[in-house]
């Protein structure tokens, strides 16, 4: 029986696609920033050994005393791994290259697929008041990605607007099905968001048409444009919403956040 005095549980969304270069980290950072800008308290979990989400939010390597590696494998408390970013309402659990060995080390652990699930449900999570947790997954269907899927309520799939964009989705959907059957029966697809969309390019329009024909309402109405400001923002270690608040990229992520929030129903604690 749920505790009526307990705060509403945060909605946990894994941002996943085993293909690299589709905009996972960019989407995680900027969607998180847009949700935070709207007043939601947001946690980003950097689960990619490259640590780009951490770098993109200005977390210097020296500041990453404890990371997702420590959270998963050393059972470090949430209070010790969550860091402030320069954005109001937006915090992060950073990552370093240490995470690249996690897959090998996880294999020997009986609860290897549930470590992130359990870590994000420590009682201490309530004190932060998060409404959304976004997990930036590595570009592979590894044990780290499986951990994200087991921990998450849903999966958001960034899809680059290019030829063969839909081809890799079948393997991702197969992994989702396996996780549903074995560990997380309530896991659902949050949606597919088309990234790097070029309005001047017929190919982008064709990819959009194919995606909507094959996936229907799973495809977000919001399109993330190919935008130089979105590309430049990481080199300044800030989201595009702060780098150029009036840019088309910033506006698109605000629209995506608004669409995401409209789609949601409360999650039981």
PDB file of C-alpha atoms in Angstrom:
ATOM      1  CA  UNK A   1       0.000   0.000   0.000  1.00  0.00           C
ATOM      2  CA  UNK A   2       1.406   3.400  -0.957  1.00  0.00           C
ATOM      3  CA  UNK A   3       2.219   5.973   1.724  1.00  0.00           C
ATOM      4  CA  UNK A   4      -0.041   9.038   1.258  1.00  0.00           C
ATOM      5  CA  UNK A   5       2.477  11.234   3.091  1.00  0.00           C
ATOM      6  CA  UNK A   6       5.274  10.360   0.680  1.00  0.00           C
ATOM      7  CA  UNK A   7       6.003  12.858  -2.121  1.00  0.00           C
ATOM      8  CA  UNK A   8       5.042  11.879  -5.653  1.00  0.00           C
ATOM      9  CA  UNK A   9       7.756   9.745  -7.220  1.00  0.00           C
ATOM     10  CA  UNK A  10       9.802  11.331 -10.010  1.00  0.00           C
ATOM     11  CA  UNK A  11       9.135  10.180 -13.543  1.00  0.00           C
ATOM     12  CA  UNK A  12      12.260   8.370 -14.764  1.00  0.00           C
ATOM     13  CA  UNK A  13      12.963   8.571 -18.493  1.00  0.00           C
ATOM     14  CA  UNK A  14      15.867   6.784 -20.203  1.00  0.00           C
ATOM     15  CA  UNK A  15      17.134   8.624 -23.281  1.00  0.00           C
ATOM     16  CA  UNK A  16      18.343   5.726 -25.402  1.00  0.00           C
ATOM     17  CA  UNK A  17      19.388   4.705 -28.885  1.00  0.00           C
ATOM     18  CA  UNK A  18      22.254   2.301 -29.494  1.00  0.00           C
ATOM     19  CA  UNK A  19      23.300   4.339 -32.521  1.00  0.00           C
ATOM     20  CA  UNK A  20      25.805   7.099 -31.763  1.00  0.00           C
ATOM     21  CA  UNK A  21      25.549  10.674 -32.961  1.00  0.00           C
ATOM     22  CA  UNK A  22      21.745  10.904 -32.878  1.00  0.00           C
ATOM     23  CA  UNK A  23      21.538  13.606 -30.217  1.00  0.00           C
ATOM     24  CA  UNK A  24      21.019  11.608 -27.005  1.00  0.00           C
ATOM     25  CA  UNK A  25      23.214  13.765 -24.792  1.00  0.00           C
ATOM     26  CA  UNK A  26      22.133  17.003 -26.457  1.00  0.00           C
ATOM     27  CA  UNK A  27      18.500  16.030 -25.942  1.00  0.00           C
ATOM     28  CA  UNK A  28      19.083  14.982 -22.321  1.00  0.00           C
ATOM     29  CA  UNK A  29      20.821  18.241 -21.413  1.00  0.00           C
ATOM     30  CA  UNK A  30      18.446  20.576 -23.215  1.00  0.00           C
ATOM     31  CA  UNK A  31      15.219  18.761 -22.398  1.00  0.00           C
ATOM     32  CA  UNK A  32      16.348  18.706 -18.770  1.00  0.00           C
ATOM     33  CA  UNK A  33      17.118  22.433 -18.913  1.00  0.00           C
ATOM     34  CA  UNK A  34      13.746  23.184 -20.524  1.00  0.00           C
ATOM     35  CA  UNK A  35      11.869  21.182 -17.888  1.00  0.00           C
ATOM     36  CA  UNK A  36      13.867  22.963 -15.175  1.00  0.00           C
ATOM     37  CA  UNK A  37      13.149  26.341 -16.756  1.00  0.00           C
ATOM     38  CA  UNK A  38       9.437  25.526 -16.579  1.00  0.00           C
ATOM     39  CA  UNK A  39       9.756  25.057 -12.815  1.00  0.00           C
ATOM     40  CA  UNK A  40      10.264  21.272 -12.550  1.00  0.00           C
ATOM     41  CA  UNK A  41      13.060  19.903 -10.394  1.00  0.00           C
ATOM     42  CA  UNK A  42      15.163  17.670 -12.653  1.00  0.00           C
ATOM     43  CA  UNK A  43      17.996  15.184 -12.140  1.00  0.00           C
ATOM     44  CA  UNK A  44      20.196  14.052 -15.018  1.00  0.00           C
ATOM     45  CA  UNK A  45      21.962  10.714 -14.580  1.00  0.00           C
ATOM     46  CA  UNK A  46      25.042  10.545 -16.804  1.00  0.00           C
ATOM     47  CA  UNK A  47      25.332   6.842 -17.636  1.00  0.00           C
ATOM     48  CA  UNK A  48      27.699   7.279 -20.578  1.00  0.00           C
ATOM     49  CA  UNK A  49      31.421   6.649 -19.847  1.00  0.00           C
ATOM     50  CA  UNK A  50      32.264   9.557 -22.157  1.00  0.00           C
ATOM     51  CA  UNK A  51      30.722  11.844 -19.544  1.00  0.00           C
ATOM     52  CA  UNK A  52      29.528  14.340 -22.146  1.00  0.00           C
ATOM     53  CA  UNK A  53      26.368  15.293 -20.248  1.00  0.00           C
ATOM     54  CA  UNK A  54      28.554  16.163 -17.246  1.00  0.00           C
ATOM     55  CA  UNK A  55      30.948  18.214 -19.351  1.00  0.00           C
ATOM     56  CA  UNK A  56      28.069  19.871 -21.215  1.00  0.00           C
ATOM     57  CA  UNK A  57      26.678  21.104 -17.895  1.00  0.00           C
ATOM     58  CA  UNK A  58      29.991  22.495 -16.693  1.00  0.00           C
ATOM     59  CA  UNK A  59      30.997  19.730 -14.252  1.00  0.00           C
ATOM     60  CA  UNK A  60      34.798  19.751 -14.255  1.00  0.00           C
ATOM     61  CA  UNK A  61      36.562  16.362 -14.001  1.00  0.00           C
ATOM     62  CA  UNK A  62      38.086  17.333 -10.637  1.00  0.00           C
ATOM     63  CA  UNK A  63      34.589  17.949  -9.233  1.00  0.00           C
ATOM     64  CA  UNK A  64      33.433  14.400 -10.033  1.00  0.00           C
ATOM     65  CA  UNK A  65      34.507  12.903  -6.714  1.00  0.00           C
ATOM     66  CA  UNK A  66      31.681  10.369  -6.819  1.00  0.00           C
ATOM     67  CA  UNK A  67      29.984   9.284 -10.026  1.00  0.00           C
ATOM     68  CA  UNK A  68      27.431   6.870 -11.438  1.00  0.00           C
ATOM     69  CA  UNK A  69      30.144   4.203 -11.171  1.00  0.00           C
ATOM     70  CA  UNK A  70      30.255   4.697  -7.393  1.00  0.00           C
ATOM     71  CA  UNK A  71      26.459   4.781  -7.199  1.00  0.00           C
ATOM     72  CA  UNK A  72      26.134   1.445  -9.026  1.00  0.00           C
ATOM     73  CA  UNK A  73      29.145  -0.524  -7.838  1.00  0.00           C
ATOM     74  CA  UNK A  74      30.152   0.984  -4.497  1.00  0.00           C
ATOM     75  CA  UNK A  75      26.638   1.765  -3.242  1.00  0.00           C
ATOM     76  CA  UNK A  76      27.526   5.375  -2.449  1.00  0.00           C
ATOM     77  CA  UNK A  77      24.584   7.372  -1.079  1.00  0.00           C
ATOM     78  CA  UNK A  78      22.590   9.583  -3.423  1.00  0.00           C
ATOM     79  CA  UNK A  79      23.386  12.670  -1.345  1.00  0.00           C
ATOM     80  CA  UNK A  80      27.072  12.171  -2.105  1.00  0.00           C
ATOM     81  CA  UNK A  81      26.804  11.748  -5.877  1.00  0.00           C
ATOM     82  CA  UNK A  82      24.258  14.433  -6.830  1.00  0.00           C
ATOM     83  CA  UNK A  83      25.860  17.718  -7.874  1.00  0.00           C
ATOM     84  CA  UNK A  84      24.466  21.166  -8.594  1.00  0.00           C
ATOM     85  CA  UNK A  85      24.767  22.512 -12.139  1.00  0.00           C
ATOM     86  CA  UNK A  86      24.761  26.156 -13.131  1.00  0.00           C
ATOM     87  CA  UNK A  87      21.063  25.850 -13.993  1.00  0.00           C
ATOM     88  CA  UNK A  88      18.331  26.422 -11.436  1.00  0.00           C
ATOM     89  CA  UNK A  89      16.288  23.279 -10.631  1.00  0.00           C
ATOM     90  CA  UNK A  90      18.749  21.062 -12.554  1.00  0.00           C
ATOM     91  CA  UNK A  91      21.140  18.641 -10.835  1.00  0.00           C
ATOM     92  CA  UNK A  92      23.315  15.815 -12.131  1.00  0.00           C
ATOM     93  CA  UNK A  93      24.974  12.555 -11.182  1.00  0.00           C
ATOM     94  CA  UNK A  94      28.175  12.811 -13.236  1.00  0.00           C
ATOM     95  CA  UNK A  95      30.158  10.136 -15.049  1.00  0.00           C
ATOM     96  CA  UNK A  96      33.803   9.517 -15.848  1.00  0.00           C
ATOM     97  CA  UNK A  97      35.648   7.013 -18.003  1.00  0.00           C
ATOM     98  CA  UNK A  98      35.693   4.661 -14.972  1.00  0.00           C
ATOM     99  CA  UNK A  99      32.184   3.675 -16.044  1.00  0.00           C
ATOM    100  CA  UNK A 100      33.607   1.965 -19.145  1.00  0.00           C
ATOM    101  CA  UNK A 101      34.619  -1.040 -17.031  1.00  0.00           C
ATOM    102  CA  UNK A 102      31.259  -1.272 -15.289  1.00  0.00           C
ATOM    103  CA  UNK A 103      29.766  -3.770 -17.736  1.00  0.00           C
ATOM    104  CA  UNK A 104      32.479  -6.324 -16.922  1.00  0.00           C
ATOM    105  CA  UNK A 105      32.196  -5.732 -13.183  1.00  0.00           C
ATOM    106  CA  UNK A 106      28.398  -5.901 -13.224  1.00  0.00           C
ATOM    107  CA  UNK A 107      28.319  -9.402 -14.712  1.00  0.00           C
ATOM    108  CA  UNK A 108      29.309 -11.019 -11.406  1.00  0.00           C
ATOM    109  CA  UNK A 109      26.599  -9.176  -9.471  1.00  0.00           C
ATOM    110  CA  UNK A 110      23.353 -11.128  -8.953  1.00  0.00           C
ATOM    111  CA  UNK A 111      21.340  -7.900  -9.049  1.00  0.00           C
ATOM    112  CA  UNK A 112      23.293  -6.550 -12.003  1.00  0.00           C
ATOM    113  CA  UNK A 113      20.239  -5.306 -13.936  1.00  0.00           C
ATOM    114  CA  UNK A 114      18.568  -3.673 -10.900  1.00  0.00           C
ATOM    115  CA  UNK A 115      21.412  -1.618  -9.427  1.00  0.00           C
ATOM    116  CA  UNK A 116      20.333   1.715 -10.924  1.00  0.00           C
ATOM    117  CA  UNK A 117      16.667   0.935 -10.210  1.00  0.00           C
ATOM    118  CA  UNK A 118      17.456   0.415  -6.528  1.00  0.00           C
ATOM    119  CA  UNK A 119      19.857   3.362  -6.302  1.00  0.00           C
ATOM    120  CA  UNK A 120      17.280   5.821  -7.657  1.00  0.00           C
ATOM    121  CA  UNK A 121      14.709   4.559  -5.175  1.00  0.00           C
ATOM    122  CA  UNK A 122      16.745   5.142  -2.036  1.00  0.00           C
ATOM    123  CA  UNK A 123      14.522   6.899   0.560  1.00  0.00           C
ATOM    124  CA  UNK A 124      16.799   9.944   0.250  1.00  0.00           C
ATOM    125  CA  UNK A 125      15.423  10.643  -3.247  1.00  0.00           C
ATOM    126  CA  UNK A 126      12.295  12.125  -1.634  1.00  0.00           C
ATOM    127  CA  UNK A 127      14.232  14.960  -0.017  1.00  0.00           C
ATOM    128  CA  UNK A 128      15.285  16.343  -3.390  1.00  0.00           C
ATOM    129  CA  UNK A 129      11.741  16.707  -4.713  1.00  0.00           C
ATOM    130  CA  UNK A 130      12.617  15.699  -8.266  1.00  0.00           C
ATOM    131  CA  UNK A 131       9.772  15.566 -10.761  1.00  0.00           C
ATOM    132  CA  UNK A 132      11.862  14.167 -13.606  1.00  0.00           C
ATOM    133  CA  UNK A 133      14.973  11.994 -13.793  1.00  0.00           C
ATOM    134  CA  UNK A 134      16.560  11.789 -17.258  1.00  0.00           C
ATOM    135  CA  UNK A 135      19.137   9.048 -17.862  1.00  0.00           C
ATOM    136  CA  UNK A 136      21.665   9.692 -20.630  1.00  0.00           C
ATOM    137  CA  UNK A 137      22.432   6.177 -21.908  1.00  0.00           C
ATOM    138  CA  UNK A 138      25.602   5.053 -23.693  1.00  0.00           C
ATOM    139  CA  UNK A 139      25.429   4.384 -27.457  1.00  0.00           C
ATOM    140  CA  UNK A 140      25.077   0.615 -27.033  1.00  0.00           C
ATOM    141  CA  UNK A 141      22.641  -1.983 -25.733  1.00  0.00           C
ATOM    142  CA  UNK A 142      24.961  -2.811 -22.847  1.00  0.00           C
ATOM    143  CA  UNK A 143      24.277  -3.740 -19.227  1.00  0.00           C
ATOM    144  CA  UNK A 144      24.359  -0.027 -18.439  1.00  0.00           C
ATOM    145  CA  UNK A 145      21.541   0.609 -20.913  1.00  0.00           C
ATOM    146  CA  UNK A 146      19.618  -2.379 -19.520  1.00  0.00           C
ATOM    147  CA  UNK A 147      20.044  -0.873 -16.032  1.00  0.00           C
ATOM    148  CA  UNK A 148      18.535   2.362 -17.340  1.00  0.00           C
ATOM    149  CA  UNK A 149      15.591   0.497 -18.887  1.00  0.00           C
ATOM    150  CA  UNK A 150      14.926  -1.456 -15.699  1.00  0.00           C
ATOM    151  CA  UNK A 151      15.074   1.761 -13.655  1.00  0.00           C
ATOM    152  CA  UNK A 152      12.916   3.837 -16.016  1.00  0.00           C
ATOM    153  CA  UNK A 153       9.202   4.295 -16.440  1.00  0.00           C
ATOM    154  CA  UNK A 154       9.706   5.045 -20.120  1.00  0.00           C
ATOM    155  CA  UNK A 155      12.216   5.440 -22.935  1.00  0.00           C
ATOM    156  CA  UNK A 156      12.672   8.509 -25.093  1.00  0.00           C
ATOM    157  CA  UNK A 157      14.371   7.712 -28.409  1.00  0.00           C
ATOM    158  CA  UNK A 158      16.196  10.492 -30.299  1.00  0.00           C
ATOM    159  CA  UNK A 159      16.189   9.692 -34.017  1.00  0.00           C
ATOM    160  CA  UNK A 160      18.451  11.561 -36.398  1.00  0.00           C
ATOM    161  CA  UNK A 161      16.696  12.748 -39.542  1.00  0.00           C
ATOM    162  CA  UNK A 162      18.871  10.831 -41.984  1.00  0.00           C
ATOM    163  CA  UNK A 163      18.794   7.817 -44.288  1.00  0.00           C
ATOM    164  CA  UNK A 164      18.606   4.445 -42.455  1.00  0.00           C
ATOM    165  CA  UNK A 165      17.389   6.256 -39.305  1.00  0.00           C
ATOM    166  CA  UNK A 166      14.696   3.677 -38.589  1.00  0.00           C
ATOM    167  CA  UNK A 167      16.860   0.616 -39.203  1.00  0.00           C
ATOM    168  CA  UNK A 168      18.442   0.492 -35.751  1.00  0.00           C
ATOM    169  CA  UNK A 169      15.135   0.835 -33.941  1.00  0.00           C
ATOM    170  CA  UNK A 170      14.167  -2.823 -34.327  1.00  0.00           C
ATOM    171  CA  UNK A 171      17.030  -3.987 -32.092  1.00  0.00           C
ATOM    172  CA  UNK A 172      16.205  -1.334 -29.512  1.00  0.00           C
ATOM    173  CA  UNK A 173      12.545  -2.384 -29.487  1.00  0.00           C
ATOM    174  CA  UNK A 174      13.604  -6.027 -29.094  1.00  0.00           C
ATOM    175  CA  UNK A 175      15.668  -5.103 -26.037  1.00  0.00           C
ATOM    176  CA  UNK A 176      12.705  -3.157 -24.631  1.00  0.00           C
ATOM    177  CA  UNK A 177      10.501  -6.224 -25.103  1.00  0.00           C
ATOM    178  CA  UNK A 178      13.044  -8.445 -23.318  1.00  0.00           C
ATOM    179  CA  UNK A 179      13.290  -6.020 -20.384  1.00  0.00           C
ATOM    180  CA  UNK A 180       9.486  -5.909 -20.142  1.00  0.00           C
ATOM    181  CA  UNK A 181       9.326  -9.700 -20.001  1.00  0.00           C
ATOM    182  CA  UNK A 182      12.147 -10.165 -17.499  1.00  0.00           C
ATOM    183  CA  UNK A 183      12.399  -7.147 -15.226  1.00  0.00           C
ATOM    184  CA  UNK A 184      10.172  -4.132 -15.907  1.00  0.00           C
ATOM    185  CA  UNK A 185       6.737  -5.058 -17.271  1.00  0.00           C
ATOM    186  CA  UNK A 186       5.503  -1.451 -17.098  1.00  0.00           C
ATOM    187  CA  UNK A 187       8.267  -0.011 -19.272  1.00  0.00           C
ATOM    188  CA  UNK A 188       6.860   1.942 -22.196  1.00  0.00           C
ATOM    189  CA  UNK A 189       8.106   4.021 -25.074  1.00  0.00           C
ATOM    190  CA  UNK A 190       7.799   7.686 -24.104  1.00  0.00           C
ATOM    191  CA  UNK A 191       8.198   8.644 -27.728  1.00  0.00           C
ATOM    192  CA  UNK A 192      10.553   9.151 -30.628  1.00  0.00           C
ATOM    193  CA  UNK A 193      11.918  12.645 -31.188  1.00  0.00           C
ATOM    194  CA  UNK A 194      13.337  13.596 -34.586  1.00  0.00           C
ATOM    195  CA  UNK A 195      16.622  15.466 -34.164  1.00  0.00           C
ATOM    196  CA  UNK A 196      18.888  17.442 -36.532  1.00  0.00           C
ATOM    197  CA  UNK A 197      15.867  18.141 -38.722  1.00  0.00           C
ATOM    198  CA  UNK A 198      16.625  20.307 -41.756  1.00  0.00           C
ATOM    199  CA  UNK A 199      13.529  22.048 -43.117  1.00  0.00           C
ATOM    200  CA  UNK A 200      15.332  22.717 -46.409  1.00  0.00           C
ATOM    201  CA  UNK A 201      16.165  19.068 -46.924  1.00  0.00           C
ATOM    202  CA  UNK A 202      13.739  16.670 -48.624  1.00  0.00           C
ATOM    203  CA  UNK A 203      15.434  13.765 -46.823  1.00  0.00           C
ATOM    204  CA  UNK A 204      14.392  15.091 -43.406  1.00  0.00           C
ATOM    205  CA  UNK A 205      10.790  15.333 -44.586  1.00  0.00           C
ATOM    206  CA  UNK A 206      10.977  11.770 -45.958  1.00  0.00           C
ATOM    207  CA  UNK A 207      12.388  10.418 -42.681  1.00  0.00           C
ATOM    208  CA  UNK A 208       9.617  12.200 -40.779  1.00  0.00           C
ATOM    209  CA  UNK A 209       6.987  10.729 -43.095  1.00  0.00           C
ATOM    210  CA  UNK A 210       8.428   7.223 -42.715  1.00  0.00           C
ATOM    211  CA  UNK A 211       8.682   7.562 -38.934  1.00  0.00           C
ATOM    212  CA  UNK A 212       5.098   8.774 -38.541  1.00  0.00           C
ATOM    213  CA  UNK A 213       3.830   6.087 -40.937  1.00  0.00           C
ATOM    214  CA  UNK A 214       5.617   3.313 -39.028  1.00  0.00           C
ATOM    215  CA  UNK A 215       5.380   4.593 -35.463  1.00  0.00           C
ATOM    216  CA  UNK A 216       2.265   6.772 -35.517  1.00  0.00           C
ATOM    217  CA  UNK A 217       1.587   8.726 -32.334  1.00  0.00           C
ATOM    218  CA  UNK A 218       4.853   7.563 -30.777  1.00  0.00           C
ATOM    219  CA  UNK A 219       6.611  10.298 -32.775  1.00  0.00           C
ATOM    220  CA  UNK A 220       6.615  13.642 -30.980  1.00  0.00           C
ATOM    221  CA  UNK A 221       5.017  16.510 -32.883  1.00  0.00           C
ATOM    222  CA  UNK A 222       7.989  18.682 -31.912  1.00  0.00           C
ATOM    223  CA  UNK A 223      10.934  18.545 -34.324  1.00  0.00           C
ATOM    224  CA  UNK A 224      14.438  19.464 -33.150  1.00  0.00           C
ATOM    225  CA  UNK A 225      16.064  21.456 -35.957  1.00  0.00           C
ATOM    226  CA  UNK A 226      19.636  21.298 -37.122  1.00  0.00           C
ATOM    227  CA  UNK A 227      20.805  24.487 -35.418  1.00  0.00           C
ATOM    228  CA  UNK A 228      24.304  25.891 -35.058  1.00  0.00           C
ATOM    229  CA  UNK A 229      23.514  27.281 -31.594  1.00  0.00           C
ATOM    230  CA  UNK A 230      22.638  23.775 -30.346  1.00  0.00           C
ATOM    231  CA  UNK A 231      26.007  22.559 -31.676  1.00  0.00           C
ATOM    232  CA  UNK A 232      27.969  25.440 -30.154  1.00  0.00           C
ATOM    233  CA  UNK A 233      26.456  25.373 -26.645  1.00  0.00           C
ATOM    234  CA  UNK A 234      28.398  22.315 -25.322  1.00  0.00           C
ATOM    235  CA  UNK A 235      31.734  24.038 -25.966  1.00  0.00           C
ATOM    236  CA  UNK A 236      30.595  26.695 -23.477  1.00  0.00           C
ATOM    237  CA  UNK A 237      29.376  24.000 -21.023  1.00  0.00           C
ATOM    238  CA  UNK A 238      25.809  25.307 -20.943  1.00  0.00           C
ATOM    239  CA  UNK A 239      22.474  24.228 -22.421  1.00  0.00           C
ATOM    240  CA  UNK A 240      21.397  26.025 -25.583  1.00  0.00           C
ATOM    241  CA  UNK A 241      18.590  27.630 -23.546  1.00  0.00           C
ATOM    242  CA  UNK A 242      21.217  29.660 -21.710  1.00  0.00           C
ATOM    243  CA  UNK A 243      23.694  29.997 -24.571  1.00  0.00           C
ATOM    244  CA  UNK A 244      21.123  31.522 -26.926  1.00  0.00           C
ATOM    245  CA  UNK A 245      17.694  31.582 -25.342  1.00  0.00           C
ATOM    246  CA  UNK A 246      16.005  32.971 -28.457  1.00  0.00           C
ATOM    247  CA  UNK A 247      17.472  30.451 -30.903  1.00  0.00           C
ATOM    248  CA  UNK A 248      15.324  27.982 -32.826  1.00  0.00           C
ATOM    249  CA  UNK A 249      17.031  25.129 -31.013  1.00  0.00           C
ATOM    250  CA  UNK A 250      16.207  26.531 -27.575  1.00  0.00           C
ATOM    251  CA  UNK A 251      12.601  27.108 -28.579  1.00  0.00           C
ATOM    252  CA  UNK A 252      12.302  23.569 -29.950  1.00  0.00           C
ATOM    253  CA  UNK A 253      13.461  22.039 -26.653  1.00  0.00           C
ATOM    254  CA  UNK A 254      10.969  24.211 -24.762  1.00  0.00           C
ATOM    255  CA  UNK A 255       8.231  22.877 -27.044  1.00  0.00           C
ATOM    256  CA  UNK A 256       9.439  19.299 -26.525  1.00  0.00           C
ATOM    257  CA  UNK A 257       9.355  19.773 -22.736  1.00  0.00           C
ATOM    258  CA  UNK A 258       5.831  21.200 -22.936  1.00  0.00           C
ATOM    259  CA  UNK A 259       4.682  18.291 -25.115  1.00  0.00           C
ATOM    260  CA  UNK A 260       6.278  15.777 -22.724  1.00  0.00           C
ATOM    261  CA  UNK A 261       4.552  17.313 -19.702  1.00  0.00           C
ATOM    262  CA  UNK A 262       1.188  17.332 -21.468  1.00  0.00           C
ATOM    263  CA  UNK A 263       1.514  13.604 -22.143  1.00  0.00           C
ATOM    264  CA  UNK A 264       2.021  12.616 -18.521  1.00  0.00           C
ATOM    265  CA  UNK A 265      -0.171  11.137 -15.857  1.00  0.00           C
ATOM    266  CA  UNK A 266       0.929  10.927 -12.191  1.00  0.00           C
ATOM    267  CA  UNK A 267       3.325   8.150 -11.222  1.00  0.00           C
ATOM    268  CA  UNK A 268       2.587   6.248  -8.007  1.00  0.00           C
ATOM    269  CA  UNK A 269       5.355   6.338  -5.432  1.00  0.00           C
TER     270      UNK A 269
END
